[in-house]
Coordinates of C-alpha atoms and ligand atoms in Angstrom, one line a residue:
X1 CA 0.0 0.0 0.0
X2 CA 1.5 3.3 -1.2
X3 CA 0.5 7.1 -0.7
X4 CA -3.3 7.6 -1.7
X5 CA -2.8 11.6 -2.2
X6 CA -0.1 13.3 -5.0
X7 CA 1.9 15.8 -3.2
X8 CA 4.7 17.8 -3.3
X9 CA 8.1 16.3 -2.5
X10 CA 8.1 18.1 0.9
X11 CA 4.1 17.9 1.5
X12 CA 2.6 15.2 4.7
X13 CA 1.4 12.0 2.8
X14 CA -1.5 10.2 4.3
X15 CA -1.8 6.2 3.4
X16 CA -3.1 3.1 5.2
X17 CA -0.8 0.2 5.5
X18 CA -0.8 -2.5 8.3
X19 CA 1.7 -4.5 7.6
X20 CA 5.5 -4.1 8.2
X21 CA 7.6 -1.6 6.8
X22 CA 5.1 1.1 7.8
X23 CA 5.6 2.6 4.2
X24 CA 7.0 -0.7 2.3
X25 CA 6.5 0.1 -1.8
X26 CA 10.0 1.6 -2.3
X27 CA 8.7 5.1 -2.6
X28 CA 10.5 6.7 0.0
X29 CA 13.1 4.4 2.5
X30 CA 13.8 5.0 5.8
X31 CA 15.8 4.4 9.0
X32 CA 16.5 5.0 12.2
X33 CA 13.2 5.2 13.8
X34 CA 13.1 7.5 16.9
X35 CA 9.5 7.4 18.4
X36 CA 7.5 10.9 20.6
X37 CA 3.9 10.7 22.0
X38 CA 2.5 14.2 21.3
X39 CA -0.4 13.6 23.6
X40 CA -3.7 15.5 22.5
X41 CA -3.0 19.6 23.2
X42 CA 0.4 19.2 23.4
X43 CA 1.9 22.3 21.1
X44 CA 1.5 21.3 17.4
X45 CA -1.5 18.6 18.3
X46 CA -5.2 19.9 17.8
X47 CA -6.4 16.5 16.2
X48 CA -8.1 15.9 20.1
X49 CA -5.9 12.8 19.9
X50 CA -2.8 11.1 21.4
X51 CA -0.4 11.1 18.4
X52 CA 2.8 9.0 18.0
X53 CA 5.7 10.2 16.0
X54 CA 8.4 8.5 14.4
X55 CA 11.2 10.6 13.2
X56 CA 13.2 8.8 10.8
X57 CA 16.5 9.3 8.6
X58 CA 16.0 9.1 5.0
X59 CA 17.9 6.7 3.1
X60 CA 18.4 8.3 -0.8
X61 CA 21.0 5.9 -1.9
X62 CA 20.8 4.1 -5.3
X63 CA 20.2 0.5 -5.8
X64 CA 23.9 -0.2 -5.7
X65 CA 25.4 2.2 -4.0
X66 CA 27.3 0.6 -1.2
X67 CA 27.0 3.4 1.4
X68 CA 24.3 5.9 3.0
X69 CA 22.9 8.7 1.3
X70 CA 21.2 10.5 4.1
X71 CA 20.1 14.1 3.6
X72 CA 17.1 15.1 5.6
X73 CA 14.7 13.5 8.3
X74 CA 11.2 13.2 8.4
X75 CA 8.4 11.8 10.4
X76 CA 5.5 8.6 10.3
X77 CA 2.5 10.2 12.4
X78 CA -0.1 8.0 13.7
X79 CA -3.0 8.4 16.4
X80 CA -3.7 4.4 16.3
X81 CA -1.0 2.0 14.8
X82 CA -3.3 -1.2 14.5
X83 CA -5.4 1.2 12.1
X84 CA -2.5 2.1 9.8
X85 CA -3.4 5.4 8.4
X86 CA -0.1 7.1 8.8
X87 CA 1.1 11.0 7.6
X88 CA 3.9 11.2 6.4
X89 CA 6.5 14.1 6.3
X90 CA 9.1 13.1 4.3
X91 CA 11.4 16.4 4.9
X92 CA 11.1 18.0 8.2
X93 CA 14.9 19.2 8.2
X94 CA 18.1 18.8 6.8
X95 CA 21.8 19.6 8.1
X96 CA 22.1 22.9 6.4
X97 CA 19.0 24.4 6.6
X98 CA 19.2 24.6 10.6
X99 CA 22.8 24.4 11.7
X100 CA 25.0 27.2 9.7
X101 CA 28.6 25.1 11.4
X102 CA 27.4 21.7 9.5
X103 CA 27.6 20.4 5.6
X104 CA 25.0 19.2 4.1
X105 CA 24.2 15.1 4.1
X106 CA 25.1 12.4 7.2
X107 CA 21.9 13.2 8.6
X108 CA 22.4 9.9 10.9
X109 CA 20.1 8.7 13.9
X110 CA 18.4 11.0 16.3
X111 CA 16.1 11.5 18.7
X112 CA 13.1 14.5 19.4
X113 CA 12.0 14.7 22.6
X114 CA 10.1 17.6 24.8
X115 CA 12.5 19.8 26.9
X116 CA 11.5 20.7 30.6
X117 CA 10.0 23.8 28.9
X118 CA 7.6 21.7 26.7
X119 CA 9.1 23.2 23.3
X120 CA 10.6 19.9 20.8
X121 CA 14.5 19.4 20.4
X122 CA 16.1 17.2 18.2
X123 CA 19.3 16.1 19.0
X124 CA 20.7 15.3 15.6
X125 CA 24.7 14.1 14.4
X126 CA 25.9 16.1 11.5
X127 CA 29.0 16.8 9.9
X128 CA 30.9 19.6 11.2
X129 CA 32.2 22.3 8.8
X130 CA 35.2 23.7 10.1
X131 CA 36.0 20.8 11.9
X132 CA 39.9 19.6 11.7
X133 CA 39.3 16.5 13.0
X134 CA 39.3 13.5 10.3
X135 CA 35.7 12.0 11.8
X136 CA 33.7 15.6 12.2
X137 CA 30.5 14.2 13.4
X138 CA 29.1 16.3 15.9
X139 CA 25.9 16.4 17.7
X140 CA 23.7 19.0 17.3
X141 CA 20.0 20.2 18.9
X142 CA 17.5 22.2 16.9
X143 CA 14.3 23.8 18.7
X144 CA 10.7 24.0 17.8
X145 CA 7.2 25.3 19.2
X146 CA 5.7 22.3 17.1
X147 CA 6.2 18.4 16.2
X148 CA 6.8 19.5 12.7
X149 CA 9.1 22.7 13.2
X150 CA 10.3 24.6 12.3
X151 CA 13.3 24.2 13.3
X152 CA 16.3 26.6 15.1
X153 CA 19.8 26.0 16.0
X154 CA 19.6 26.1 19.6
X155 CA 23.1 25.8 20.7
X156 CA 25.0 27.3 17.7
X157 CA 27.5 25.0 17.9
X158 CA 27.7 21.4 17.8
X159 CA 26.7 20.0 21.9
X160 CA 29.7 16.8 21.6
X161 CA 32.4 16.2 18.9
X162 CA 36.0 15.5 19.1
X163 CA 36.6 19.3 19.8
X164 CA 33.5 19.6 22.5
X165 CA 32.9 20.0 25.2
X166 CA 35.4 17.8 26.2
X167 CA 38.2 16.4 23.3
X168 CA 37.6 12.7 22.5
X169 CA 38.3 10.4 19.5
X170 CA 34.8 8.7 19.4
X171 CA 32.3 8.2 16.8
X172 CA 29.9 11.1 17.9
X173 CA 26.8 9.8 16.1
X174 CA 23.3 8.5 17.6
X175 CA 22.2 10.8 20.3
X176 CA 19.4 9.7 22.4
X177 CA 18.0 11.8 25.5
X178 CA 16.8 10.8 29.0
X179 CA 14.4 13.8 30.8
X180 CA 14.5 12.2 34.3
X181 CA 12.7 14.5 37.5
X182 CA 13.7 17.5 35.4
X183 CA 17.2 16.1 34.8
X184 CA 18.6 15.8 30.9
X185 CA 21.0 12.9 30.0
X186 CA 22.3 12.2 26.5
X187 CA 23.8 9.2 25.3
X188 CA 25.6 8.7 22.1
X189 CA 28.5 6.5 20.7
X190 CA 29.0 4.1 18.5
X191 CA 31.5 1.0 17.2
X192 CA 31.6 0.2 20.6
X193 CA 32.3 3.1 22.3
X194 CA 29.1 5.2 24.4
X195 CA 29.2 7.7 26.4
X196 CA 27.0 10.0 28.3
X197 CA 26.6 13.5 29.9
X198 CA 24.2 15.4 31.9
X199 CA 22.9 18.3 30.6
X200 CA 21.2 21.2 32.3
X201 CA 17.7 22.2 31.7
X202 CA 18.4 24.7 28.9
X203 CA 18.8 21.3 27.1
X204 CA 22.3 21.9 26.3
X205 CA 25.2 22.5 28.3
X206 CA 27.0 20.0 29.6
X207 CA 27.2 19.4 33.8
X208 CA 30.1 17.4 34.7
X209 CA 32.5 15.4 32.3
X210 CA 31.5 13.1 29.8
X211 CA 31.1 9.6 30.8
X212 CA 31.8 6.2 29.6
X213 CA 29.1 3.6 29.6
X214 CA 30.1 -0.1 30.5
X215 CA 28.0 -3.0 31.5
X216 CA 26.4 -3.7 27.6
X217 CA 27.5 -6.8 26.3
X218 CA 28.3 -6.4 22.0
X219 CA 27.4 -2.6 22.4
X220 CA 28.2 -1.4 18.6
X221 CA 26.0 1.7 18.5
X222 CA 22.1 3.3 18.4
X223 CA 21.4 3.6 22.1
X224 CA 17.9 3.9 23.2
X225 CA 17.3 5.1 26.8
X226 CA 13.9 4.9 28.1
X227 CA 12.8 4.4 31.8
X228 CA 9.4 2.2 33.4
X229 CA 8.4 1.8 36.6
X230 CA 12.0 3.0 38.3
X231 CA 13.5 0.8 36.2
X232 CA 16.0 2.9 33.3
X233 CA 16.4 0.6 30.0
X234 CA 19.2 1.1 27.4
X235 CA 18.5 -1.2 24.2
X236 CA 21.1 -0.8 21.5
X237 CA 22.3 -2.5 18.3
X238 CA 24.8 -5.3 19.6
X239 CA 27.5 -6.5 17.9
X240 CA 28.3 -8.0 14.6
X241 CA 29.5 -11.2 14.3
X242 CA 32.3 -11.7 17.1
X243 CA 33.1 -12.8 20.2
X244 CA 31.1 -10.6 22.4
X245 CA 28.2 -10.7 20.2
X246 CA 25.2 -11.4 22.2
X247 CA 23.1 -11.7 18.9
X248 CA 21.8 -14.9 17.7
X249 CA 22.0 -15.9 15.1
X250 CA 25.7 -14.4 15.2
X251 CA 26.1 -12.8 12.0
X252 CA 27.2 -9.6 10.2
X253 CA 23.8 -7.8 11.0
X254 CA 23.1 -6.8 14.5
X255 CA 20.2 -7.6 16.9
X256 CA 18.9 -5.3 19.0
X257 CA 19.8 -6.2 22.9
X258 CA 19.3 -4.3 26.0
X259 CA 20.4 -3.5 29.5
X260 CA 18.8 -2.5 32.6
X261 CA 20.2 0.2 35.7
X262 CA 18.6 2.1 38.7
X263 CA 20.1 5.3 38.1
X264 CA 20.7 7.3 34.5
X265 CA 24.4 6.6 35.5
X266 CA 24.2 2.9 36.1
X267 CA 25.5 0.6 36.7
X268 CA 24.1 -1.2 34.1
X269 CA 23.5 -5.3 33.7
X270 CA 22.9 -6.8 30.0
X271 CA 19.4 -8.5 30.0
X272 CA 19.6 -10.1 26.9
X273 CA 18.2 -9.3 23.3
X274 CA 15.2 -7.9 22.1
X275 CA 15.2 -8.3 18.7
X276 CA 17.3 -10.7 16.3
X277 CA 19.5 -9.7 13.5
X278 CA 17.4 -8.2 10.8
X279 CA 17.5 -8.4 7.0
X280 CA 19.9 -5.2 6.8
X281 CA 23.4 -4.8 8.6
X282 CA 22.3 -2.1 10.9
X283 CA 19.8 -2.4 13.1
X284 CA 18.3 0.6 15.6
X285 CA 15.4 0.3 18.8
X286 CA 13.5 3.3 19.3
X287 CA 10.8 2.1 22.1
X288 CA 7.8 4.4 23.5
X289 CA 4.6 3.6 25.3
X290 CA 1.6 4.5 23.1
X291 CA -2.3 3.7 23.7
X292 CA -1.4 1.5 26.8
X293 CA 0.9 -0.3 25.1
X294 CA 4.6 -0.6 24.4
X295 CA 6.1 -0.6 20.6
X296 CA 9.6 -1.4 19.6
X297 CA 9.9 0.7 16.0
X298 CA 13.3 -0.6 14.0
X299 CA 14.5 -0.8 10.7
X300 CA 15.2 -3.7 8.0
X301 CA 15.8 -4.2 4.2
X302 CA 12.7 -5.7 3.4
X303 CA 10.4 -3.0 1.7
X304 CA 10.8 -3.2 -2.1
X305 CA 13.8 -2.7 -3.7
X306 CA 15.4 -2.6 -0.1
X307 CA 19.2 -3.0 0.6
X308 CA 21.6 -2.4 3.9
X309 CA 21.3 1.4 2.5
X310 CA 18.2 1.3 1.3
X311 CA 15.9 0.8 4.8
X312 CA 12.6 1.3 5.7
X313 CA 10.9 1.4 9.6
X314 CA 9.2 -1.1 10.8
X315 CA 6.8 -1.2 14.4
X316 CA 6.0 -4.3 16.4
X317 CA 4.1 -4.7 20.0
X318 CA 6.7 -4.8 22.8
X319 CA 5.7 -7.0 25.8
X320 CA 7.0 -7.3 29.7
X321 CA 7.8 -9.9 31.7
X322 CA 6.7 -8.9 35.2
X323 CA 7.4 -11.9 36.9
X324 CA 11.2 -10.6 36.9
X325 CA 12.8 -7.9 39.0
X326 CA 13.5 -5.7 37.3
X327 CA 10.8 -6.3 34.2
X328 CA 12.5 -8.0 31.4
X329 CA 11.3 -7.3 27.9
X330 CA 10.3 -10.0 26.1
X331 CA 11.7 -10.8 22.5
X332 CA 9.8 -9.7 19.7
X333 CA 9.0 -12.5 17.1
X334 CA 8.8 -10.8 13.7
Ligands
FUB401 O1 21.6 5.5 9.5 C1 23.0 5.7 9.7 C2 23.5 4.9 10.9 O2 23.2 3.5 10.7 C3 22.9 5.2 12.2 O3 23.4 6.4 12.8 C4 23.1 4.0 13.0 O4 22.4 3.9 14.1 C5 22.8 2.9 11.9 O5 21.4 2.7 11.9

């Protein structure tokens, strides 16, 4: 099932599809699903229903292209995901249009989420400009009134890289935000390294010193922090095949795994895997409660024409096992 309504390139879509990928014909792929509730009222929500949001990456790459094309985000809206009848905004931002310090393209994995003030920022890594480092990822965060923008720099600069706010030689890609009793964390990282820092309630400067994450068997990258019941969750993409892969089968995609902690700071304890190696390479959790119920959205290959570069977002019920303490989460059979 495809778009119903012609529209501009840039103009919300509405269609009706209830089967995974959410948008599976090959007209537009996408990846790196990052799920918001905009409950009913909320700034930018007048439909007098919840709404869940899933901003995604765009994959643009050509069918043989063996490397991302990424050059703008967009988002799946829904108020009922059994019903399928999705919008669609294909381009809510790109790189250049918001952050003056960043090139255009590598718009990689990120993560909106409502700041203490109730306004949206989207923590997004781009490709720093002036940046003399060799990998000039940084992580920027962009501000709006409304679900859908527009968007403003907010910081001016990039919030992490390899030049700040503290020098480090990671992979600064795949922000994802904790709002805790007023408190801001961010978590990023990837090939194996993550990393978090606290962040005051003007959503972006840093308290304290950058930290180092440990505990998550075959991390590899796309962190996904979340909190239920007391309980604070990290899922992630583990490893590829090797010898701390917790995935199964072991192969050169990733599963998505998790870990579980008491505090934003940890320590945390791996808890096993959520979701088994899908049909591309990269795989990436973004988890929300919705309706009463918990959803794991995620990527894979398998929407037409669909390649490791060529993804499109998937959504699946998540369910709890609360005869554990703490609550595992159950894997998700596909
Ligand atoms: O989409 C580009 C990168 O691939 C993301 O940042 C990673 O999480 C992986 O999905």
């Amino acid at each position: 099932l495809g778009p119903v309504a012609p529209a501009a390139a840039a103009d919300p879509v509405t269609f009706t599809n209830t089967e995974n990928p959410i948008l599976g014909d090959g007209s537009y792929y996408s990846a790196d699903p990052a799920p918001l509730v905009v409950p009913a009222g909320a700034p930018g929500n007048s439909t007098g229903a919840d709404q869940l949001y899933i901003y995604t990456g765009h994959d643009e790459a050509g069918p043989t292209r063996n490397d991302f094309i990424m050059n703008e985000w967009g988002a799946f809206v829904t108020s009922d995901v059994d019903a399928g009848e999705w919008t669609h905004h294909p381009s809510l931002m790109r790189p250049e249009q918001v952050f003056t310090w960043a090139t255009p393209g590598r718009a990689y994995a990120g993560q909106v989420v409502r700041g203490v003030d109730g306004r949206y920022y989207w923590y997004v890594p781009v490709n720093e400009a002036a940046s003399p480092a060799s990998d000039k990822f940084g992580i920027g965060v962009a501000v709006s009134d409304s679900p859908t923008g527009p968007w403003t720099d907010h910081a001016g600069a990039p919030i992490i890289s390899q030049r700040v706010p503290t020098p480090n030689t990671i992979h600064n890609i795949d922000p994802t935000i904790l709002i805790d009793d007023g408190r801001v964390y961010i978590y990023w990282g990837s090939f194996g390294n993550l990393r978090m820092l606290e962040l005051a309630q003007d959503m972006k400067t840093p308290i304290g010193s950058v930290r180092t994450v440990t505990g998550l068997t075959g991390f590899f990258e796309a962190a996904w922090i979340f909190e239920r019941n007391g309980t604070y969750y990290l899922a992630y993409a583990g490893n590829n095949a090797g010898p701390t892969s917790p995935c199964t089968p072991a192969n050169y995609h990733a599963c998505i795994a998790y870990g579980t902690a008491t505090s934003p700071a940890g320590p945390w304890t791996y808890r096993g895997t959520i979701l088994p190696p899908v049909s591309s390479t990269t795989s990436h959790p973004g988890i929300v409660e919705f309706d009463g119920e918990w959803w794991l959205a995620y990527h894979t290959a398998d929407a037409v024409g669909g390649n490791h570069f060529r993804r499109s977002v998937a959504i699946d019920r998540l369910e709890w096992d609360d005869t554990q303490s703490p609550p595992r989460i159950k894997p998700v059979v596909t």
